[in-house]
PDB file of C-alpha atoms in Angstrom:
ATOM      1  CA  UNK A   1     105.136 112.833 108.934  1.00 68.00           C
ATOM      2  CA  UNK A   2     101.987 114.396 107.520  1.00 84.00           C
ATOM      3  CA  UNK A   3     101.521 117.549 109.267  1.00 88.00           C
ATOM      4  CA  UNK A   4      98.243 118.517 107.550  1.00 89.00           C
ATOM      5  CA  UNK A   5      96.566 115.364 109.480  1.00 88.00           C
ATOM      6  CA  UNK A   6      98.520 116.193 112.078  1.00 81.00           C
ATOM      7  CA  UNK A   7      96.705 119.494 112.301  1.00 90.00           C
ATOM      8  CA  UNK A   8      93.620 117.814 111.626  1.00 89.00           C
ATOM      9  CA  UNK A   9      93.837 115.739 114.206  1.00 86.00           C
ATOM     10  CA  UNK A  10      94.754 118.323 116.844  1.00 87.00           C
ATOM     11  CA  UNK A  11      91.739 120.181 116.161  1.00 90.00           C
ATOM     12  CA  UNK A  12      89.312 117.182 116.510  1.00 89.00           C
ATOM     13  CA  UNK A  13      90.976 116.642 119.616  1.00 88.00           C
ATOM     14  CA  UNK A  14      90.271 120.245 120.520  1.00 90.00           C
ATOM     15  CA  UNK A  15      86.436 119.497 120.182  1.00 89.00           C
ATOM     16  CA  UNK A  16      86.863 117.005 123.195  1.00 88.00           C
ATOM     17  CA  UNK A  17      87.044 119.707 125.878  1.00 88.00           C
ATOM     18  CA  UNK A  18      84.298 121.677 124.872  1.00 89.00           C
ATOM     19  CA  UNK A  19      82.377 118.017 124.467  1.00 89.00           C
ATOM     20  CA  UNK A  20      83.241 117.342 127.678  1.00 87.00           C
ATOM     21  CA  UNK A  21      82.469 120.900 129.075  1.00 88.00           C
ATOM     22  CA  UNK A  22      78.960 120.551 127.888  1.00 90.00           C
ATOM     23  CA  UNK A  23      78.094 117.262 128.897  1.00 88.00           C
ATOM     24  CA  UNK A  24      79.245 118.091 132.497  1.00 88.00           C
ATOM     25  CA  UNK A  25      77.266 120.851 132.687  1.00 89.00           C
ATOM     26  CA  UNK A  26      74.101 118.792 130.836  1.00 90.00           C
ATOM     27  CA  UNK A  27      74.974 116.260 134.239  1.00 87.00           C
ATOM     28  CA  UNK A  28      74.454 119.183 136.446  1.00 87.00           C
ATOM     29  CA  UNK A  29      71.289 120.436 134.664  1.00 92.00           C
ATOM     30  CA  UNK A  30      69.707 116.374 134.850  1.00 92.00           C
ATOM     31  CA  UNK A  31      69.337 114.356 137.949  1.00 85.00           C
ATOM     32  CA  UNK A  32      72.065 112.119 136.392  1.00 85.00           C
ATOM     33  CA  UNK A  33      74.938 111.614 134.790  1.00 84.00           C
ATOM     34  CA  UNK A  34      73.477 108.998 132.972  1.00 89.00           C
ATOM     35  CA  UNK A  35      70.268 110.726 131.691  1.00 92.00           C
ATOM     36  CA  UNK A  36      73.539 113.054 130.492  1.00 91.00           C
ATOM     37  CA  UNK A  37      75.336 110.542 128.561  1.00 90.00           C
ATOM     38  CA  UNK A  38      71.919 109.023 127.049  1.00 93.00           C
ATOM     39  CA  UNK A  39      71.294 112.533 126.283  1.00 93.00           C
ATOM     40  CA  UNK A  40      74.459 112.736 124.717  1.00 92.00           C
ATOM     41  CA  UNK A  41      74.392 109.837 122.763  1.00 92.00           C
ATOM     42  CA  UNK A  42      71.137 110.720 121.356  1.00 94.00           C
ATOM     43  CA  UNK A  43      72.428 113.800 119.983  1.00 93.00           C
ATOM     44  CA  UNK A  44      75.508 112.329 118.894  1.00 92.00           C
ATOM     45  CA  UNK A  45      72.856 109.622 117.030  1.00 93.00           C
ATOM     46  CA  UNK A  46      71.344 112.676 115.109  1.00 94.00           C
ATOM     47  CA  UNK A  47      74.265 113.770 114.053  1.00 93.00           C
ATOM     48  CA  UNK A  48      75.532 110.764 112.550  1.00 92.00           C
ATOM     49  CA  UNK A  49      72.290 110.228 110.625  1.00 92.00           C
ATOM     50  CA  UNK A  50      71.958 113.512 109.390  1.00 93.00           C
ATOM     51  CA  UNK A  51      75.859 113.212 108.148  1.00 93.00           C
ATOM     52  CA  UNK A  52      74.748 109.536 106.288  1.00 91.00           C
ATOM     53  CA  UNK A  53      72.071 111.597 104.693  1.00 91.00           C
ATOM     54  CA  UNK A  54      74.070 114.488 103.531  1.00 92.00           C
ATOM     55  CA  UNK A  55      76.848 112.313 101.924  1.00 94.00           C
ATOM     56  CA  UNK A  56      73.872 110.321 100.379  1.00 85.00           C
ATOM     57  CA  UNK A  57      75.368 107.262 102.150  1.00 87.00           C
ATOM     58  CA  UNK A  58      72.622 104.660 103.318  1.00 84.00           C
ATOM     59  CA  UNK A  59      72.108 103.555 107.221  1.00 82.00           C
ATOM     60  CA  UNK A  60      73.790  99.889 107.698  1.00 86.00           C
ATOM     61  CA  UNK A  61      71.390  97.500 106.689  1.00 87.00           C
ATOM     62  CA  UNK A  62      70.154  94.897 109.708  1.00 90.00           C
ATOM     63  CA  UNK A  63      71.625  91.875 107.899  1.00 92.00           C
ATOM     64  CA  UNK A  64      75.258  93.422 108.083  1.00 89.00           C
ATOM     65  CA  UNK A  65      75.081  94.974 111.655  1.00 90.00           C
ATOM     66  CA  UNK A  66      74.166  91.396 112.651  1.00 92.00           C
ATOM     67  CA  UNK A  67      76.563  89.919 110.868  1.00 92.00           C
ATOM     68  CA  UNK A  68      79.485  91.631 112.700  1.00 91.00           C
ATOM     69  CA  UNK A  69      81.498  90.534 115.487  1.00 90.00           C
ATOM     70  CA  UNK A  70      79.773  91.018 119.121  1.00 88.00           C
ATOM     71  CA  UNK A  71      82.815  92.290 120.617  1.00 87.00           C
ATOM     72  CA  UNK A  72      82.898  95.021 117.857  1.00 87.00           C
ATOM     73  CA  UNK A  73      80.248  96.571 119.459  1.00 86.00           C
ATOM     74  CA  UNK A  74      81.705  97.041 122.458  1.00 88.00           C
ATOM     75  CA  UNK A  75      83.471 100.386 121.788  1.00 86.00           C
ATOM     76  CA  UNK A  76      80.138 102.540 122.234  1.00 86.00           C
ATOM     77  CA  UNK A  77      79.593 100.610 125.945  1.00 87.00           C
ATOM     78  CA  UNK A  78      83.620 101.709 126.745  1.00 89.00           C
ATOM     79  CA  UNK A  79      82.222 105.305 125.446  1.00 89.00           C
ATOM     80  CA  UNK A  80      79.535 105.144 127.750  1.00 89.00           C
ATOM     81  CA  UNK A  81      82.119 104.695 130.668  1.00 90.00           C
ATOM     82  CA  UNK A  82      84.457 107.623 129.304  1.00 90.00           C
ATOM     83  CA  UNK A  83      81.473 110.446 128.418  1.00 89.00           C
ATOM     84  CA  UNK A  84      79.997 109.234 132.127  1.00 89.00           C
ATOM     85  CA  UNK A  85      83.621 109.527 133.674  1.00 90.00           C
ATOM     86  CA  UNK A  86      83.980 112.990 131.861  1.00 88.00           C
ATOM     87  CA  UNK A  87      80.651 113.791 133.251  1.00 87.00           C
ATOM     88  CA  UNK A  88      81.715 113.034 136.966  1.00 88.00           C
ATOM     89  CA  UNK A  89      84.973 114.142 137.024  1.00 91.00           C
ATOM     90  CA  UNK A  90      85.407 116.930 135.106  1.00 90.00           C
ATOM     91  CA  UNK A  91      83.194 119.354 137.580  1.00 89.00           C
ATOM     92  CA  UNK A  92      85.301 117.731 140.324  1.00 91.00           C
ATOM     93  CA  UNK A  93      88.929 117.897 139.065  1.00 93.00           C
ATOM     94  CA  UNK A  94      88.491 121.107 136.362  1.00 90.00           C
ATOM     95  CA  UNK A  95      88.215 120.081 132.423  1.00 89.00           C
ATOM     96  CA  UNK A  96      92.721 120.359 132.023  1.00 90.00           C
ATOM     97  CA  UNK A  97      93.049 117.733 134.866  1.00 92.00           C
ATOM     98  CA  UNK A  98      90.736 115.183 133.396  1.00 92.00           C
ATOM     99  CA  UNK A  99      91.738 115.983 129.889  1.00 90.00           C
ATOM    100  CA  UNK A 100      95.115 115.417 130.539  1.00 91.00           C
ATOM    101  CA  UNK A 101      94.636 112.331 132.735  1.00 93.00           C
ATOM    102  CA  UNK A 102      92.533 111.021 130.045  1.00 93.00           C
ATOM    103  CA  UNK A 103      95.443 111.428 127.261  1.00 92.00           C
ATOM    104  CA  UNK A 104      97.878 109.613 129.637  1.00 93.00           C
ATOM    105  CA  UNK A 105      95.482 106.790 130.177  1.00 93.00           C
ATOM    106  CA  UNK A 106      94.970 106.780 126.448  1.00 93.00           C
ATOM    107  CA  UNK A 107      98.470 107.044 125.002  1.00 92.00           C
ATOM    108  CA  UNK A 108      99.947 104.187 127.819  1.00 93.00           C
ATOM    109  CA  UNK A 109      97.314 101.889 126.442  1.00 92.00           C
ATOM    110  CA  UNK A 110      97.658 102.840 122.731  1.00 92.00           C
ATOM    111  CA  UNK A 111     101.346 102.300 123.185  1.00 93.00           C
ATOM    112  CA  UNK A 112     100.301  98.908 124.973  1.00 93.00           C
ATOM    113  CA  UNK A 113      97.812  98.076 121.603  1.00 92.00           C
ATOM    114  CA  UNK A 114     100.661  99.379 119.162  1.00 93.00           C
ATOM    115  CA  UNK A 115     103.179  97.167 120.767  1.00 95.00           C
ATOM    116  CA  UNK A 116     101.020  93.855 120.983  1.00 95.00           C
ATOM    117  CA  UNK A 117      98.599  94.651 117.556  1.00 93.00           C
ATOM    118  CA  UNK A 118      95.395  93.984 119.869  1.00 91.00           C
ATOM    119  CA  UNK A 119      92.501  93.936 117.643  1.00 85.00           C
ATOM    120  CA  UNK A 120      94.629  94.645 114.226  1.00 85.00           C
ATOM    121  CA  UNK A 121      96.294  97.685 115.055  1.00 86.00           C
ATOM    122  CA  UNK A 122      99.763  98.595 113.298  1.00 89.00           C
ATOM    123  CA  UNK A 123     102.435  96.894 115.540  1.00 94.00           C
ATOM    124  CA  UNK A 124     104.557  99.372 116.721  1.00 93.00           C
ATOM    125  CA  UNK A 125     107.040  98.521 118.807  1.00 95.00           C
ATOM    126  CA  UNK A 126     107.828 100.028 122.446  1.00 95.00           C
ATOM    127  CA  UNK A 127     110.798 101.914 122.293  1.00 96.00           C
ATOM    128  CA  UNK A 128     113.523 103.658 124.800  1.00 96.00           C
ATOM    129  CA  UNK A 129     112.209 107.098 123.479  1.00 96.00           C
ATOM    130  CA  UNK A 130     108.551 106.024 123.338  1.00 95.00           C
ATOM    131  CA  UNK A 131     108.813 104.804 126.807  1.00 96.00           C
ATOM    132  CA  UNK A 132     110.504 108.176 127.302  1.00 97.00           C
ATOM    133  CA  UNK A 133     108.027 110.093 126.151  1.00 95.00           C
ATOM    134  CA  UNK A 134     105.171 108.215 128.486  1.00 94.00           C
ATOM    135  CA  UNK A 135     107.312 109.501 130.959  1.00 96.00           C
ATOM    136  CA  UNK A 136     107.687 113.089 129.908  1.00 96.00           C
ATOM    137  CA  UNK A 137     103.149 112.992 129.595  1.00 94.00           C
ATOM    138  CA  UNK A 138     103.252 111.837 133.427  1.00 94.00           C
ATOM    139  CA  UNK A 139     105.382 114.542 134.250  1.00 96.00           C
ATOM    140  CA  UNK A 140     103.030 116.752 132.217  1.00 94.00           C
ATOM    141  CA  UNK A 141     100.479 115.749 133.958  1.00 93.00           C
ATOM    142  CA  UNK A 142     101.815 115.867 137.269  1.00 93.00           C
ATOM    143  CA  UNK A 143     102.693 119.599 136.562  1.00 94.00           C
ATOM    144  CA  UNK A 144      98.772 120.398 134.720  1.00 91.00           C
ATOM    145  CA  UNK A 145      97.145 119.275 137.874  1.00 87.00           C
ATOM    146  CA  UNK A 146      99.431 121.024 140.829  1.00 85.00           C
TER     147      UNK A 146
END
């Protein structure tokens, strides 16, 4: 186990709160949560570009990006439906209950991915302590949100 990306990893995952944080409060401040997650996305556009430039990397040309696989392009519309959830819930249920919802949603159906290799993932198998260990997140989360 690497625990340098391990540590890595924990602290992108701590930008997620305060990401989510904001863009709740951004819904607030706009009529919608929508105009919110465009909003969001916009930014998140800028940032991407401006990252390209500074690593002197070049934008995708049109050729490749239409030479991909539709269903490839499907991951920013499934954002759009998690920032927008964030954006709803989060002022309803507090930033720890969604966050930890979210996790639970995400680890059952990365364990579900791992298991079955959808869309070329690593097969991992489901184990007794993985299966465990889903357990142990629901009773997390059961225990977060009380």
């Amino acid at each position: 186990m690497n625990w340098g990306l391990l540590s890595i990893a924990m602290a992108v995952g701590a930008l997620l709160p305060i990401q989510g944080a904001l863009n709740a409060r951004l819904g607030v401040a706009l009529t919608h949560p929508m105009q919110a997650t465009l909003v969001s996305y916009l930014g998140g556009s800028i940032a991407c570009i401006s990252v390209l430039l500074f690593v002197q990397a070049s934008l995708p040309d049109w050729k490749r990006i239409a030479g991909v696989d539709w269903y490839l392009y499907s991951g920013g519309f499934l954002g759009v439906f998690f920032v927008s959830g964030m954006l709803y819930l989060m002022p309803k249920i507090g930033v720890a209950n969604m966050l930890a919802a979210a996790i639970v949603g995400q680890l059952l159906m990365s364990l579900i991915f791992d298991h079955f290799g959808f869309f070329g993932a690593l097969v991992v198998e489901v184990t007794p302590s993985r299966i465990l260990g889903m357990i142990l997140l629901l009773v997390g989360l059961y225990f977060i949100q009380r």
